[in-house]
Tab-separated table of C-alpha atoms and ligand atoms in Angstrom:
chain	number	residue	atom	x	y	z
A	20	MET	CA	106.473	63.706	118.114
A	21	THR	CA	110.141	64.013	118.985
A	22	THR	CA	110.603	66.157	122.026
A	23	ARG	CA	113.682	67.971	123.177
A	24	ALA	CA	114.804	68.918	126.642
A	25	GLY	CA	117.898	70.234	128.333
A	26	PHE	CA	119.583	72.678	130.648
A	27	VAL	CA	120.570	76.227	129.805
A	28	ALA	CA	122.929	77.833	132.317
A	29	LEU	CA	122.878	81.623	132.522
A	30	ILE	CA	126.167	82.952	133.774
A	31	GLY	CA	127.730	86.370	134.080
A	32	GLU	CA	128.917	89.005	136.489
A	33	PRO	CA	126.709	89.940	139.428
A	34	ASN	CA	123.863	92.200	138.308
A	35	ALA	CA	124.122	91.203	134.625
A	36	GLY	CA	120.408	90.356	134.541
A	37	LYS	CA	120.491	86.552	134.802
A	38	SER	CA	117.551	86.324	137.167
A	39	THR	CA	115.544	88.872	135.196
A	40	LEU	CA	116.117	86.775	132.070
A	41	THR	CA	115.201	83.554	133.875
A	42	ASN	CA	111.912	85.064	135.014
A	43	ARG	CA	111.231	86.483	131.561
A	44	MET	CA	111.821	83.071	129.942
A	45	VAL	CA	109.646	81.262	132.468
A	46	GLY	CA	106.951	83.931	132.391
A	47	ALA	CA	106.794	84.081	136.183
A	48	LYS	CA	108.995	85.217	139.009
A	49	VAL	CA	110.963	82.185	140.134
A	50	SER	CA	114.176	83.992	141.053
A	51	ILE	CA	114.543	87.164	143.078
A	52	VAL	CA	115.843	90.348	141.464
A	53	THR	CA	117.303	93.510	142.972
A	54	HIS	CA	119.421	96.392	141.743
A	55	LYS	CA	122.223	95.176	144.025
A	56	VAL	CA	125.008	92.772	143.109
A	57	GLN	CA	125.129	89.200	144.446
A	58	THR	CA	121.404	88.825	144.869
A	59	THR	CA	121.191	85.197	143.748
A	60	ARG	CA	123.050	82.821	146.048
A	61	ALA	CA	122.322	79.368	144.659
A	62	ARG	CA	121.262	77.732	141.410
A	63	ILE	CA	117.611	78.367	140.675
A	64	ARG	CA	115.902	76.368	137.979
A	65	GLY	CA	113.062	77.760	135.943
A	66	VAL	CA	111.264	75.846	133.201
A	67	ALA	CA	110.108	77.234	129.861
A	68	LEU	CA	108.493	75.627	126.832
A	69	GLU	CA	109.229	76.442	123.218
A	70	GLY	CA	107.470	74.300	120.639
A	71	ASP	CA	108.377	70.680	121.358
A	72	ALA	CA	111.301	71.683	123.568
A	73	GLN	CA	111.469	72.055	127.305
A	74	LEU	CA	114.169	74.457	128.393
A	75	VAL	CA	115.352	74.281	131.962
A	76	PHE	CA	117.015	77.594	132.708
A	77	VAL	CA	119.600	77.475	135.446
A	78	ASP	CA	119.971	80.887	137.015
A	79	THR	CA	123.301	81.097	138.808
A	80	PRO	CA	124.976	83.417	141.316
A	81	GLY	CA	127.087	86.098	139.677
A	82	LEU	CA	130.754	85.331	139.077
A	83	PHE	CA	133.169	87.555	140.967
A	84	THR	CA	136.392	87.207	142.931
A	85	PRO	CA	135.300	85.458	146.107
A	86	ARG	CA	136.590	86.463	149.522
A	87	ARG	CA	134.370	84.818	152.090
A	88	ARG	CA	133.268	81.188	152.437
A	89	LEU	CA	129.790	82.155	151.253
A	90	ASP	CA	131.253	83.889	148.177
A	91	ARG	CA	133.320	80.839	147.302
A	92	ALA	CA	130.333	78.520	147.646
A	93	MET	CA	128.260	80.849	145.422
A	94	VAL	CA	130.891	81.049	142.706
A	95	ALA	CA	131.394	77.278	142.823
A	96	ALA	CA	127.634	76.812	142.415
A	97	ALA	CA	127.686	79.071	139.371
A	98	TRP	CA	130.540	77.256	137.637
A	99	GLY	CA	128.968	73.933	138.581
A	100	GLY	CA	125.767	75.047	136.867
A	101	ALA	CA	127.715	75.946	133.753
A	102	ALA	CA	129.619	72.668	133.705
A	103	ASP	CA	126.412	70.601	133.895
A	104	ALA	CA	124.464	72.480	131.230
A	105	ASP	CA	123.764	71.581	127.613
A	106	VAL	CA	124.156	75.206	126.596
A	107	ILE	CA	125.778	78.085	128.444
A	108	VAL	CA	124.652	81.656	127.866
A	109	LEU	CA	127.051	84.349	129.014
A	110	LEU	CA	125.326	87.611	129.865
A	111	VAL	CA	127.352	90.786	129.476
A	112	GLU	CA	125.987	94.214	130.339
A	113	ALA	CA	125.928	96.406	127.231
A	114	HIS	CA	126.789	99.623	129.044
A	115	ARG	CA	129.658	98.134	131.054
A	116	GLY	CA	131.342	96.213	128.262
A	117	ILE	CA	134.376	94.010	128.762
A	118	THR	CA	135.220	94.584	132.392
A	119	GLU	CA	137.969	92.765	134.275
A	120	GLY	CA	135.271	90.503	135.645
A	121	VAL	CA	134.094	89.611	132.131
A	122	GLU	CA	137.709	88.900	131.134
A	123	ARG	CA	138.047	86.477	134.005
A	124	ILE	CA	134.807	84.722	133.081
A	125	LEU	CA	136.001	84.329	129.487
A	126	ASP	CA	139.192	82.724	130.813
A	127	GLY	CA	137.074	80.420	132.970
A	128	LEU	CA	134.922	79.458	129.994
A	129	GLY	CA	138.069	78.581	128.090
A	130	ASP	CA	139.072	76.310	130.967
A	131	LEU	CA	135.762	74.432	130.762
A	132	GLY	CA	137.119	72.857	127.604
A	133	GLN	CA	136.104	72.227	124.036
A	134	GLY	CA	132.882	70.842	122.707
A	135	ARG	CA	130.529	73.085	124.611
A	136	THR	CA	127.898	75.314	123.151
A	137	ILE	CA	128.377	78.775	124.563
A	138	ALA	CA	126.314	81.710	123.408
A	139	LEU	CA	126.700	85.393	124.171
A	140	ALA	CA	123.798	87.572	125.238
A	141	ILE	CA	124.574	91.250	125.452
A	142	ASN	CA	121.921	92.424	127.900
A	143	LYS	CA	120.465	95.826	128.807
A	144	ILE	CA	120.622	97.019	125.205
A	145	ASP	CA	117.960	99.562	126.164
A	146	ARG	CA	120.767	101.454	127.877
A	147	VAL	CA	123.127	102.004	124.934
A	148	LYS	CA	123.296	103.196	121.349
A	149	ALA	CA	123.513	100.772	118.432
A	150	GLU	CA	127.138	101.700	117.589
A	151	VAL	CA	128.290	100.774	121.071
A	152	LEU	CA	126.572	97.419	120.768
A	153	LEU	CA	128.138	96.502	117.477
A	154	ALA	CA	131.617	97.381	118.700
A	155	LEU	CA	131.130	95.406	121.894
A	156	SER	CA	129.791	92.384	120.059
A	157	GLN	CA	132.783	92.486	117.745
A	158	SER	CA	135.355	92.718	120.558
A	159	LEU	CA	133.728	89.928	122.519
A	160	ASN	CA	133.660	87.660	119.481
A	161	GLU	CA	137.322	88.381	118.812
A	162	ARG	CA	138.071	87.393	122.371
A	163	PHE	CA	136.035	84.152	122.417
A	164	THR	CA	134.345	81.811	119.934
A	165	PHE	CA	130.649	82.036	120.718
A	166	ALA	CA	128.187	79.754	118.977
A	167	LYS	CA	125.916	82.751	118.517
A	168	THR	CA	125.448	86.316	119.714
A	169	PHE	CA	122.180	87.858	120.864
A	170	MET	CA	121.379	91.436	121.762
A	171	ILE	CA	118.681	91.502	124.362
A	172	SER	CA	116.912	93.437	127.029
A	173	ALA	CA	115.797	90.923	129.633
A	174	GLU	CA	113.781	93.632	131.348
A	175	ARG	CA	111.890	94.858	128.297
A	176	GLY	CA	111.863	91.547	126.478
A	177	TYR	CA	113.741	92.634	123.353
A	178	GLY	CA	115.479	89.799	121.541
A	179	VAL	CA	114.340	87.248	124.073
A	180	ASP	CA	112.089	85.281	121.720
A	181	ASP	CA	114.930	84.827	119.237
A	182	LEU	CA	117.174	83.568	122.004
A	183	ARG	CA	114.555	81.114	123.251
A	184	GLU	CA	113.890	79.776	119.745
A	185	TRP	CA	117.565	79.242	119.101
A	186	LEU	CA	118.073	77.554	122.466
A	187	ALA	CA	115.167	75.188	121.759
A	188	GLY	CA	116.904	73.988	118.607
A	189	GLU	CA	120.097	73.356	120.574
A	190	MET	CA	118.457	71.087	123.135
A	191	PRO	CA	119.113	67.354	122.812
A	192	GLU	CA	116.276	65.090	121.763
A	193	GLY	CA	114.657	63.368	124.676
A	194	PRO	CA	111.677	63.330	126.996
A	195	TRP	CA	110.785	66.412	129.005
A	196	LEU	CA	112.456	66.629	132.374
A	197	TYR	CA	109.568	68.178	134.298
A	198	PRO	CA	105.794	67.887	134.129
A	199	GLU	CA	104.327	70.262	131.571
A	200	ASP	CA	102.858	72.644	134.167
A	201	GLN	CA	105.883	72.875	136.429
A	202	ILE	CA	107.812	76.156	136.289
A	203	ALA	CA	110.328	75.796	139.115
A	204	ASP	CA	111.737	73.125	141.354
A	205	LEU	CA	112.771	75.115	144.388
A	206	PRO	CA	110.822	73.940	147.425
A	207	LEU	CA	108.127	76.408	148.486
A	208	ARG	CA	109.786	77.054	151.822
A	209	MET	CA	112.910	78.179	149.986
A	210	ILE	CA	110.967	80.368	147.574
A	211	ALA	CA	109.298	81.951	150.591
A	212	ALA	CA	112.667	82.601	152.239
A	213	GLU	CA	114.025	84.094	149.030
A	214	ILE	CA	111.091	86.475	148.724
A	215	THR	CA	111.756	87.764	152.234
A	216	ARG	CA	115.464	88.105	151.481
A	217	GLU	CA	114.606	90.132	148.383
A	218	LYS	CA	112.528	92.566	150.416
A	219	LEU	CA	115.304	92.863	153.002
A	220	THR	CA	117.900	93.464	150.293
A	221	LEU	CA	115.769	96.184	148.723
A	222	ARG	CA	115.362	97.964	152.037
A	223	LEU	CA	118.736	97.624	153.739
A	224	HIS	CA	121.841	99.514	152.772
A	225	GLN	CA	125.442	98.754	151.972
A	226	GLU	CA	126.842	95.541	153.371
A	227	LEU	CA	123.895	94.424	155.427
A	228	PRO	CA	122.110	92.332	152.779
A	229	TYR	CA	125.309	90.296	152.398
A	230	GLN	CA	125.521	89.657	156.117
A	231	LEU	CA	122.162	87.983	156.537
A	232	THR	CA	120.306	84.889	155.513
A	233	VAL	CA	116.639	83.903	155.743
A	234	GLU	CA	115.231	80.474	156.539
A	235	THR	CA	111.694	79.162	156.700
A	236	GLU	CA	111.435	77.324	159.995
A	237	LYS	CA	107.811	76.304	160.024
A	238	TRP	CA	104.997	76.034	157.531
A	239	GLU	CA	101.627	75.289	158.974
A	240	GLU	CA	98.551	74.627	156.865
A	241	ARG	CA	95.373	76.002	158.384
A	242	LYS	CA	91.864	74.666	158.066
A	243	ASP	CA	90.617	77.874	156.480
A	244	GLY	CA	92.993	77.346	153.532
A	245	SER	CA	95.571	79.863	154.692
A	246	ALA	CA	99.081	79.044	155.872
A	247	ARG	CA	101.234	80.297	158.707
A	248	ILE	CA	104.884	80.699	157.780
A	249	ASP	CA	107.559	81.318	160.396
A	250	GLN	CA	110.910	82.558	159.197
A	251	VAL	CA	114.163	83.466	160.862
A	252	VAL	CA	116.477	86.208	159.643
A	253	TYR	CA	119.986	85.388	160.790
A	254	VAL	CA	122.331	88.334	161.196
A	255	SER	CA	125.898	88.229	162.416
A	256	ARG	CA	125.919	91.149	164.830
A	257	ASP	CA	123.766	92.775	167.471
A	258	GLY	CA	123.988	96.096	165.693
A	259	HIS	CA	122.639	94.498	162.538
A	260	LYS	CA	119.646	93.164	164.392
A	261	GLY	CA	118.727	96.693	165.442
A	262	ILE	CA	118.972	97.929	161.862
A	263	VAL	CA	116.910	95.069	160.457
A	264	LEU	CA	114.213	95.689	163.049
A	265	GLY	CA	114.352	99.450	162.499
A	266	LYS	CA	112.934	102.157	164.712
A	267	ARG	CA	110.019	100.708	166.657
A	268	GLY	CA	110.232	97.663	164.410
A	269	GLU	CA	109.237	99.670	161.353
A	270	THR	CA	111.722	98.126	158.946
A	271	ILE	CA	110.936	94.502	159.691
A	272	LYS	CA	107.250	95.315	159.596
A	273	ALA	CA	107.496	96.833	156.132
A	274	VAL	CA	109.607	93.906	154.915
A	275	SER	CA	107.146	91.440	156.350
A	276	GLN	CA	104.204	93.176	154.696
A	277	ALA	CA	105.871	93.314	151.296
A	278	ALA	CA	106.973	89.676	151.510
A	279	ARG	CA	103.552	88.494	152.638
A	280	GLN	CA	101.875	90.362	149.790
A	281	GLU	CA	104.127	88.752	147.220
A	282	LEU	CA	103.755	85.314	148.760
A	283	GLU	CA	99.988	85.651	148.688
A	284	ASP	CA	100.093	86.641	145.020
A	285	PHE	CA	102.456	83.783	144.235
A	286	LEU	CA	100.527	81.122	146.112
A	287	GLY	CA	97.067	82.521	145.526
A	288	ARG	CA	96.058	82.143	149.142
A	289	ARG	CA	96.166	83.938	152.472
A	290	ILE	CA	99.461	83.844	154.312
A	291	HIS	CA	100.343	84.768	157.859
A	292	LEU	CA	104.029	85.560	157.895
A	293	PHE	CA	106.042	85.824	161.098
A	294	LEU	CA	109.629	87.034	160.989
A	295	GLN	CA	112.088	86.733	163.801
A	296	VAL	CA	115.592	88.242	163.749
A	297	LYS	CA	118.317	86.233	165.441
A	298	VAL	CA	121.944	87.103	165.984
A	299	ARG	CA	124.170	84.229	165.018
A	300	GLU	CA	127.702	85.471	164.774
A	301	ASN	CA	129.051	82.538	162.830
A	302	TRP	CA	126.205	81.659	160.523
A	303	GLN	CA	128.504	81.997	157.539
A	304	GLU	CA	130.601	79.153	158.935
A	305	GLU	CA	127.712	76.789	159.640
A	306	ALA	CA	127.096	73.917	157.218
A	307	GLU	CA	123.363	73.857	157.913
A	308	ARG	CA	122.912	77.445	156.709
A	309	TYR	CA	124.408	76.441	153.368
A	310	SER	CA	122.224	73.396	152.852
A	311	GLU	CA	119.198	75.579	153.651
A	312	MET	CA	120.300	77.930	150.876
A	313	GLY	CA	120.917	75.108	148.428
A	314	LEU	CA	124.700	75.524	148.532
A	315	ASP	CA	127.475	73.068	149.260
A	316	PHE	CA	129.315	74.073	152.432
A	317	ARG	CA	132.503	72.304	151.347
A	318	ASP	CA	132.637	74.390	148.170
A	319	GLY	CA	133.453	77.283	150.475
A	320	ASN	CA	136.679	75.688	151.706
A	321	SER	CA	139.543	77.855	150.591
B	424	GTP	N1	117.937	98.654	131.944
B	424	GTP	C1	117.892	97.336	132.120
B	424	GTP	N2	118.015	96.823	133.360
B	424	GTP	C2	117.984	95.488	133.499
B	424	GTP	C3	117.829	94.606	132.401
B	424	GTP	N3	117.856	93.336	132.858
B	424	GTP	C4	118.022	93.423	134.193
B	424	GTP	N4	118.093	94.709	134.598
B	424	GTP	C5	118.256	95.224	135.967
B	424	GTP	O1	119.521	94.849	136.449
B	424	GTP	C6	119.485	94.609	137.862
B	424	GTP	C7	120.032	93.255	138.193
B	424	GTP	O2	119.184	92.260	137.652
B	424	GTP	P1	119.238	90.753	138.162
B	424	GTP	O3	118.360	89.972	137.263
B	424	GTP	O4	118.999	90.673	139.624
B	424	GTP	O5	120.766	90.419	137.875
B	424	GTP	P2	121.561	89.061	138.215
B	424	GTP	O6	122.501	88.841	137.094
B	424	GTP	O7	120.612	87.970	138.512
B	424	GTP	O8	122.358	89.501	139.516
B	424	GTP	P3	122.992	88.567	140.700
B	424	GTP	O9	121.939	87.631	141.165
B	424	GTP	O10	123.393	89.568	141.718
B	424	GTP	O11	124.179	87.882	140.088
B	424	GTP	C8	118.021	94.782	138.265
B	424	GTP	O12	117.845	96.085	138.777
B	424	GTP	C9	117.272	94.599	136.952
B	424	GTP	O13	116.039	95.282	136.932
B	424	GTP	C10	117.675	95.188	131.088
B	424	GTP	O14	117.523	94.515	130.074
B	424	GTP	N5	117.731	96.543	131.029
B	425	MG	MG1	120.388	86.866	140.181
C-alpha cells in the first residue's frame, strides 16, 4: 500500500477557529480554545488519519500586527509553520470577511512565493447567510489564487470531512511521520500548562491573559497511579497576582479545579494539581520563558 503523509498549516487571524479546526480534525482536544484572540502562542501539532494518509495539522498563533517581543515571536512561529508545510489552509471568518488583517495575510502569502498549495477555508459559516458566503468566496478568490475553497464550520463540523479528504489527496507519498496511535507531539507537561492557561484566560478579563504565562515545574508519579503536578503562573505585576488569586484565593481555586478536571479526563488518571502565582516583572524578556512555551526567543527581536 502506498501511504501518504505531510504537514497542513492552519493560518489566519486570531480567533479565526484554527485550534477548533485542529481539534475537530484530530478528534480530541490537543490545542486550547477560548473566545479571546491570541489564545494559541506556539505551533501545536495534531495528527489525523484519512484513508492511507496521515495528516499532521499545524495549529499556529493568529497573525496580527505584533507590538511586544512575545507577539513577534508568536507571529514568526505562525509564518514559520506556514513556510514548512506541504499545504497551507487560510481560515477566514465568514461574518468578518476581508478585514485589514486578512489583507495583510494575503500579502504575506504572496511573499511566500510560487509553487505552494494554499487553500481557503471560510469558517463559522453557521453565523452567516448563504449569499454572504458566496460573495465573500468570490472576493477572496479574486484577491488570491487559492487551490481550492471550502466553506466550513469547525465548531459544528460542517464541510470538515470534505476538507480532510481533499487534504489527504494533496499529501506527498511517503511513510507516516508518527505512530498510528499518536495524536499530538506536545510534551505532557506543556499540554498541562496549556490547559491551565486556558482556564485562566477564560476567567480573567481584558489584558490579563496576555500578561501571564504558565509553566509545569514538577511532575511526580505516585505509587497509587496518580500524579502530582506543580505549576507556576508568572505574572508581571503585583496587582496582577492579586487578581489571579482572587478574593480569598477563589479565582485560582476555581481555575485549579477546572484544569485538574480536564487533565484527569485527558490523562485518564487522578491528578493533584498545585498552582503557585509568582510575580516576575520581566518574564516577557526572558529566553527561558519562550523555550518553555515552544517559541524562539530570538524571533522576538525587533
Ligand atoms: N460560531 C462558530 N464559532 C466558532 C467556529 N469555530 C470556532 N469558533 C469559536 O471561535 C472562537 C475562537 O476559536 P479558536 O479555535 O480558539 O480560534 P484560533 O484561530 O485558534 O484563535 P487564536 O489561537 O487566538 O489565534 C472560539 O470561541 C470558538 O468556539 C465555528 O465554526 N462557528
Ligand atoms: Mg488557537
